[in-house]
């Protein structure tokens, strides 16, 4: 059935009823003035879904669209309704989800989604319904016959139903169901909503706190792993730099210097031993060395240390009670330990210059020294000590 307005011909039709037809006639595409279209109960609704946007693009003046009983199961984001639309009837379909973006360019006065299979509406869709109401106070949405899940995930639409009742047409016929399938009507929902909303807020806050807790726990675990492997990571980082020929200003990657010496520079006794006996011995035996206080220029101390450790054959460590009170000396020792792992050989030459309680040393250093006590030297200014020191420096195994 159709009604023809003033003028003649299909181009001037304003109302067309195609309900219960087998299909949509091609002549419909030429009805540019059509304002009301009823395509409810169209038999070939699957074809309609495919060609929906093509059809709508030719109906630029359409104001009312009736599309009930078409077996639509969803209104997804690529559906395009004409901007001129004021009323949409999608009742008695199988709609389970409705994408809010299809309404964003419209200024509807009526949206009928009654007797579908909606169990919830997204926050974006709820916001879109509020927008339509704010633009047009006469706007109504019909949701009767749907059964909404009374769960916290649906709080946006439940909140809208409870606090913006004027938007909804025949709201007493909207139903709700709990997770245990207990069904109740709109009035009962309004009675339960305050307590339900508060319960959801408590759950949300608890979930937020729990999420923050686990994020912090994860961060702590990552930091713990990083702390545990910090020396190895630093070593690998600087080894990688040197292999890529980045940095390493003191020596090349292939060691050109025999020994890097580290000790407690603030201890006068050790400075005397170094100056009066150790350095003269090394020079006499033509053993080249790097001494930080002499050879390190100003600037990035970590880079200088890393270059010295990775660029020398051996690291001579004079072990004293207060050696590791300085952070850089701990860094030197741990980096040298990592280098031993890397080259699978004896890099460190440990020399006790005084009695030391290993329990006062950093854990990594203590563990290493306890496992390597058999090759630790004790400083004695005698021939036996100098022979053992020379062997330790020149032996690469």
Coordinates of C-alpha atoms in Angstrom, one line a residue:
X1 CA 0.0 0.0 0.0
X2 CA 1.3 3.5 -0.8
X3 CA 0.2 7.1 -0.6
X4 CA 1.0 9.5 -3.4
X5 CA 1.3 13.2 -2.4
X6 CA 0.9 16.3 -4.5
X7 CA 2.4 15.8 -8.0
X8 CA 2.6 12.6 -9.9
X9 CA 5.1 9.8 -10.5
X10 CA 7.2 7.8 -8.1
X11 CA 9.7 10.6 -7.6
X12 CA 7.1 12.5 -5.5
X13 CA 6.0 9.7 -3.2
X14 CA 6.1 10.6 0.5
X15 CA 4.8 7.4 2.0
X16 CA 5.4 3.8 0.9
X17 CA 4.4 0.6 2.5
X18 CA 6.3 -2.5 1.3
X19 CA 5.6 -4.7 4.3
X20 CA 5.2 -8.4 3.6
X21 CA 6.6 -8.0 0.1
X22 CA 9.0 -10.5 -1.3
X23 CA 11.7 -7.9 -2.0
X24 CA 12.4 -4.2 -2.4
X25 CA 11.7 -2.9 -5.9
X26 CA 14.5 -1.2 -7.8
X27 CA 12.2 1.7 -8.5
X28 CA 12.4 2.6 -4.8
X29 CA 15.9 4.1 -5.4
X30 CA 14.3 6.9 -7.5
X31 CA 11.9 8.0 -4.8
X32 CA 14.0 11.0 -3.6
X33 CA 11.0 12.7 -1.8
X34 CA 10.1 9.6 0.2
X35 CA 9.6 10.6 3.9
X36 CA 8.0 7.4 5.3
X37 CA 9.0 3.9 4.4
X38 CA 7.7 0.6 5.9
X39 CA 9.7 -2.4 5.0
X40 CA 8.6 -4.6 7.9
X41 CA 8.3 -8.3 7.3
X42 CA 10.3 -8.2 4.0
X43 CA 10.9 -11.8 3.1
X44 CA 14.4 -11.5 1.8
X45 CA 15.8 -9.7 4.8
X46 CA 19.3 -11.2 4.3
X47 CA 19.5 -9.3 1.0
X48 CA 18.3 -6.2 2.8
X49 CA 21.2 -6.5 5.3
X50 CA 23.7 -6.6 2.4
X51 CA 22.2 -3.7 0.5
X52 CA 21.0 -1.7 3.4
X53 CA 23.5 1.2 3.1
X54 CA 23.0 1.4 -0.7
X55 CA 19.3 1.7 -0.2
X56 CA 19.5 4.3 2.6
X57 CA 22.0 6.4 0.5
X58 CA 19.2 7.1 -2.0
X59 CA 16.6 8.2 0.5
X60 CA 17.9 11.5 1.6
X61 CA 14.6 12.9 2.7
X62 CA 13.4 9.9 4.7
X63 CA 12.1 10.8 8.2
X64 CA 10.4 7.6 9.4
X65 CA 11.7 4.1 8.8
X66 CA 9.8 1.0 9.9
X67 CA 11.9 -2.2 10.0
X68 CA 10.2 -4.6 12.4
X69 CA 10.2 -8.4 12.0
X70 CA 13.3 -8.5 9.7
X71 CA 15.4 -10.9 11.8
X72 CA 18.1 -8.3 12.3
X73 CA 20.4 -9.7 15.0
X74 CA 22.6 -6.6 15.4
X75 CA 23.0 -3.0 14.3
X76 CA 26.7 -2.7 13.8
X77 CA 28.9 0.3 13.2
X78 CA 28.8 0.3 9.4
X79 CA 25.1 0.8 9.1
X80 CA 24.3 4.3 7.8
X81 CA 20.9 5.8 8.4
X82 CA 19.9 9.0 6.5
X83 CA 20.6 12.2 8.5
X84 CA 17.0 13.3 7.9
X85 CA 15.6 10.4 10.0
X86 CA 13.4 11.3 13.0
X87 CA 11.8 7.9 13.8
X88 CA 13.2 4.4 13.6
X89 CA 11.2 1.3 14.3
X90 CA 13.3 -1.9 14.9
X91 CA 10.8 -3.8 17.0
X92 CA 10.4 -7.5 17.0
X93 CA 13.8 -8.4 15.6
X94 CA 16.5 -10.5 17.1
X95 CA 18.8 -7.6 18.0
X96 CA 21.3 -8.4 20.7
X97 CA 23.7 -5.5 20.3
X98 CA 23.3 -2.0 19.0
X99 CA 26.4 0.1 18.0
X100 CA 26.0 3.7 19.3
X101 CA 27.9 5.2 16.4
X102 CA 25.0 4.7 14.0
X103 CA 23.1 7.4 16.0
X104 CA 25.8 9.9 16.3
X105 CA 24.8 12.0 13.2
X106 CA 21.0 11.7 13.8
X107 CA 18.5 13.9 15.7
X108 CA 15.8 11.3 16.4
X109 CA 12.5 11.9 18.2
X110 CA 11.7 8.1 18.5
X111 CA 13.7 4.9 18.6
X112 CA 11.8 1.6 18.9
X113 CA 13.9 -1.3 20.1
X114 CA 11.1 -3.1 21.8
X115 CA 10.8 -6.9 21.9
X116 CA 14.3 -7.7 20.8
X117 CA 17.0 -9.7 22.7
X118 CA 18.9 -6.8 24.3
X119 CA 20.4 -7.8 27.6
X120 CA 22.5 -4.7 28.0
X121 CA 23.5 -1.4 26.4
X122 CA 27.0 0.0 26.4
X123 CA 28.1 3.1 28.2
X124 CA 28.5 4.8 24.8
X125 CA 24.9 3.9 23.7
X126 CA 23.6 5.2 27.1
X127 CA 25.5 8.5 26.5
X128 CA 24.0 8.7 22.9
X129 CA 20.5 8.3 24.3
X130 CA 21.1 11.1 26.7
X131 CA 22.5 13.3 23.9
X132 CA 19.4 12.7 21.8
X133 CA 17.2 13.7 24.8
X134 CA 19.2 16.8 25.5
X135 CA 18.8 17.9 21.9
X136 CA 15.1 17.1 21.6
X137 CA 13.1 17.0 24.9
X138 CA 10.4 15.0 23.0
X139 CA 12.8 12.1 22.3
X140 CA 11.6 8.7 23.4
X141 CA 13.2 5.2 23.2
X142 CA 11.1 2.1 23.5
X143 CA 12.8 -0.8 25.2
X144 CA 9.8 -2.7 26.4
X145 CA 9.9 -6.5 26.1
X146 CA 13.6 -6.7 26.5
X147 CA 15.1 -8.4 29.6
X148 CA 18.2 -6.6 30.8
X149 CA 20.8 -8.3 32.9
X150 CA 20.9 -6.8 36.4
X151 CA 24.7 -6.9 36.7
X152 CA 27.3 -4.3 37.3
X153 CA 28.5 -4.3 33.7
X154 CA 25.1 -2.9 32.8
X155 CA 25.3 -0.1 35.4
X156 CA 25.3 2.8 32.7
X157 CA 21.9 1.8 31.2
X158 CA 20.5 0.8 34.6
X159 CA 21.5 4.2 36.0
X160 CA 19.9 5.9 32.9
X161 CA 16.7 3.9 33.4
X162 CA 16.6 4.8 37.1
X163 CA 17.4 8.5 36.9
X164 CA 16.2 9.6 33.4
X165 CA 12.8 7.8 33.3
X166 CA 11.3 10.4 30.9
X167 CA 13.4 9.0 28.1
X168 CA 11.7 5.6 28.1
X169 CA 8.4 4.7 26.6
X170 CA 6.2 2.3 28.6
X171 CA 9.1 1.6 30.9
X172 CA 6.9 -0.6 33.1
X173 CA 7.1 -3.3 30.4
X174 CA 11.0 -3.4 30.6
X175 CA 12.2 -6.4 32.6
X176 CA 15.4 -7.4 34.4
X177 CA 17.0 -10.6 35.4
X178 CA 19.8 -11.4 37.9
X179 CA 22.7 -13.7 37.4
X180 CA 20.6 -16.4 39.1
X181 CA 17.7 -15.8 36.5
X182 CA 15.4 -14.1 39.0
X183 CA 13.2 -11.9 36.8
X184 CA 11.5 -8.7 38.0
X185 CA 9.9 -5.6 36.5
X186 CA 10.8 -1.9 36.3
X187 CA 9.3 -0.9 39.6
X188 CA 11.1 -3.6 41.4
X189 CA 14.4 -2.6 39.7
X190 CA 13.9 1.0 40.9
X191 CA 13.5 -0.2 44.5
X192 CA 16.7 -2.4 44.3
X193 CA 18.8 0.1 42.3
X194 CA 20.3 2.2 45.2
X195 CA 21.7 -0.7 47.1
X196 CA 22.8 -2.4 43.8
X197 CA 24.6 0.7 42.6
X198 CA 26.4 1.0 45.9
X199 CA 27.4 -2.6 45.8
X200 CA 28.8 -2.2 42.3
X201 CA 30.8 0.9 43.4
X202 CA 32.3 -1.1 46.2
X203 CA 33.2 -3.9 43.8
X204 CA 34.7 -1.4 41.3
X205 CA 36.8 0.3 44.0
X206 CA 37.9 -3.1 45.3
X207 CA 38.9 -4.2 41.7
X208 CA 40.7 -0.9 41.2
X209 CA 42.6 -1.3 44.5
X210 CA 43.4 -5.0 43.6
X211 CA 44.6 -3.9 40.1
X212 CA 46.8 -1.3 41.6
X213 CA 48.2 -3.8 44.1
X214 CA 49.0 -6.3 41.4
X215 CA 50.6 -3.6 39.2
X216 CA 52.8 -2.5 42.1
X217 CA 53.6 -6.2 42.9
X218 CA 54.5 -6.8 39.3
X219 CA 56.7 -3.7 39.3
X220 CA 58.4 -4.9 42.5
X221 CA 59.0 -8.3 41.0
X222 CA 60.5 -6.7 37.9
X223 CA 62.7 -4.5 40.1
X224 CA 63.7 -7.5 42.2
X225 CA 64.8 -9.4 39.0
X226 CA 66.6 -6.3 37.7
X227 CA 68.3 -5.9 41.1
X228 CA 69.3 -9.5 41.2
X229 CA 70.8 -9.4 37.7
X230 CA 71.8 -5.7 37.7
X231 CA 75.5 -6.4 37.4
X232 CA 75.1 -8.9 34.6
X233 CA 72.7 -6.6 32.7
X234 CA 75.2 -3.7 33.0
X235 CA 78.0 -5.9 31.9
X236 CA 76.1 -7.2 28.9
X237 CA 75.1 -3.6 28.0
X238 CA 78.6 -2.4 28.0
X239 CA 79.9 -5.5 26.2
X240 CA 77.3 -4.9 23.5
X241 CA 78.4 -1.3 23.2
X242 CA 82.0 -2.3 22.7
X243 CA 81.1 -4.9 20.1
X244 CA 79.1 -2.3 18.2
X245 CA 82.2 0.1 18.5
X246 CA 80.2 2.5 20.7
X247 CA 82.2 4.0 23.6
X248 CA 85.2 2.3 25.0
X249 CA 87.5 5.3 24.9
X250 CA 90.3 3.8 27.0
X251 CA 91.1 0.6 25.2
X252 CA 89.9 -1.5 22.3
X253 CA 87.7 -4.6 22.8
X254 CA 90.7 -6.8 22.2
X255 CA 92.6 -6.2 25.4
X256 CA 95.8 -4.2 24.9
X257 CA 96.4 -3.6 28.6
X258 CA 97.3 -6.4 31.1
X259 CA 95.8 -5.3 34.4
X260 CA 93.2 -2.9 35.8
X261 CA 93.9 -2.2 39.5
X262 CA 91.2 -1.3 42.0
X263 CA 91.7 -0.7 45.7
X264 CA 90.7 1.6 48.6
X265 CA 92.3 4.9 47.5
X266 CA 91.4 6.6 50.7
X267 CA 93.6 4.2 52.8
X268 CA 97.2 5.6 53.3
X269 CA 98.7 2.1 54.0
X270 CA 97.3 0.7 50.7
X271 CA 98.5 3.7 48.8
X272 CA 102.0 3.1 50.1
X273 CA 101.9 -0.6 49.2
X274 CA 100.7 0.3 45.7
X275 CA 103.3 3.1 45.2
X276 CA 106.3 1.5 46.8
X277 CA 106.0 -2.2 45.9
X278 CA 103.2 -3.2 43.6
X279 CA 103.6 -0.7 40.8
X280 CA 107.4 -0.9 40.7
X281 CA 107.0 -4.7 40.4
X282 CA 104.6 -4.5 37.5
X283 CA 106.8 -2.0 35.6
X284 CA 109.8 -4.2 36.2
X285 CA 108.0 -7.2 34.7
X286 CA 106.7 -5.1 31.7
X287 CA 103.1 -5.5 32.8
X288 CA 100.9 -2.7 31.6
X289 CA 98.2 -1.4 33.9
X290 CA 95.3 1.0 34.3
X291 CA 94.9 2.9 37.5
X292 CA 91.6 4.8 37.8
X293 CA 92.9 7.7 39.8
X294 CA 95.6 8.3 37.1
X295 CA 94.1 7.1 33.8
X296 CA 90.4 8.0 34.1
X297 CA 89.6 11.5 32.7
X298 CA 86.6 13.4 34.1
X299 CA 83.1 12.6 32.9
X300 CA 81.1 9.4 33.0
X301 CA 82.8 7.2 35.6
X302 CA 80.6 4.1 34.8
X303 CA 81.7 4.2 31.2
X304 CA 85.4 4.5 32.2
X305 CA 85.1 1.6 34.6
X306 CA 83.3 -0.6 32.0
X307 CA 85.9 0.2 29.4
X308 CA 88.7 -0.7 31.8
X309 CA 87.1 -4.0 32.9
X310 CA 86.3 -5.2 29.4
X311 CA 89.5 -3.8 27.9
X312 CA 92.1 -5.4 30.1
X313 CA 93.1 -9.0 30.5
X314 CA 92.9 -9.1 34.3
X315 CA 91.4 -7.1 37.2
X316 CA 93.7 -6.9 40.2
X317 CA 91.6 -6.3 43.4
X318 CA 93.3 -5.4 46.6
X319 CA 90.8 -6.7 49.2
X320 CA 90.5 -4.6 52.4
X321 CA 87.9 -4.1 55.1
X322 CA 86.4 -0.9 53.7
X323 CA 86.8 -1.6 50.0
X324 CA 83.2 -1.8 49.1
X325 CA 82.0 1.2 51.1
X326 CA 82.4 3.0 47.8
X327 CA 79.7 2.1 45.3
X328 CA 82.0 2.3 42.3
X329 CA 84.3 -0.3 43.7
X330 CA 81.4 -2.7 44.2
X331 CA 80.5 -2.0 40.5
X332 CA 84.0 -2.8 39.4
X333 CA 84.1 -6.1 41.3
X334 CA 80.7 -7.2 40.0
X335 CA 81.4 -6.2 36.5
X336 CA 84.7 -8.2 36.7
X337 CA 82.7 -11.2 38.0
X338 CA 80.4 -11.0 35.0
X339 CA 83.4 -10.8 32.7
X340 CA 84.7 -14.1 34.1
X341 CA 81.4 -15.7 33.2
X342 CA 81.5 -14.2 29.7
X343 CA 85.1 -15.3 28.9
X344 CA 84.9 -18.5 30.9
X345 CA 88.3 -17.8 32.4
X346 CA 90.0 -16.3 35.5
X347 CA 89.8 -12.5 35.1
X348 CA 90.0 -11.4 38.7
X349 CA 93.2 -11.5 40.7
X350 CA 92.0 -11.2 44.3
X351 CA 94.6 -10.2 46.9
X352 CA 93.9 -9.8 50.6
X353 CA 96.0 -7.0 52.0
X354 CA 94.5 -7.3 55.4
X355 CA 92.2 -9.6 57.4
X356 CA 88.6 -9.2 56.2
X357 CA 85.2 -10.4 57.5
X358 CA 83.5 -11.6 54.3
X359 CA 80.1 -11.3 55.9
X360 CA 80.5 -7.5 55.7
X361 CA 81.0 -7.6 51.9
X362 CA 78.1 -7.3 49.4
X363 CA 76.3 -10.7 48.9
X364 CA 77.4 -11.2 45.3
X365 CA 81.0 -10.5 46.2
X366 CA 80.9 -12.7 49.4
X367 CA 79.5 -15.6 47.5
X368 CA 82.1 -15.3 44.7
X369 CA 85.1 -15.0 47.1
X370 CA 84.0 -18.0 49.2
X371 CA 83.9 -20.1 46.1
X372 CA 87.3 -18.8 44.9
X373 CA 89.3 -18.8 48.1
X374 CA 91.6 -21.4 46.7
X375 CA 93.0 -18.9 44.3
X376 CA 93.0 -15.8 46.5
X377 CA 96.4 -14.4 47.4
X378 CA 97.5 -12.9 50.7
X379 CA 99.8 -10.0 50.4
X380 CA 103.3 -10.7 51.7
X381 CA 106.3 -8.8 50.5
X382 CA 108.3 -11.9 49.7
X383 CA 109.4 -13.9 46.7
X384 CA 106.6 -16.5 47.0
X385 CA 103.9 -13.9 46.8
X386 CA 105.4 -12.1 43.8
X387 CA 105.8 -15.3 41.9
X388 CA 102.2 -16.3 42.6
X389 CA 101.0 -12.8 41.6
X390 CA 103.0 -12.9 38.3
X391 CA 101.6 -16.3 37.5
X392 CA 98.0 -15.2 38.2
X393 CA 98.4 -12.1 36.0
X394 CA 99.9 -14.0 33.0
X395 CA 97.8 -17.2 33.2
X396 CA 94.7 -16.9 31.0
X397 CA 93.2 -20.3 31.9

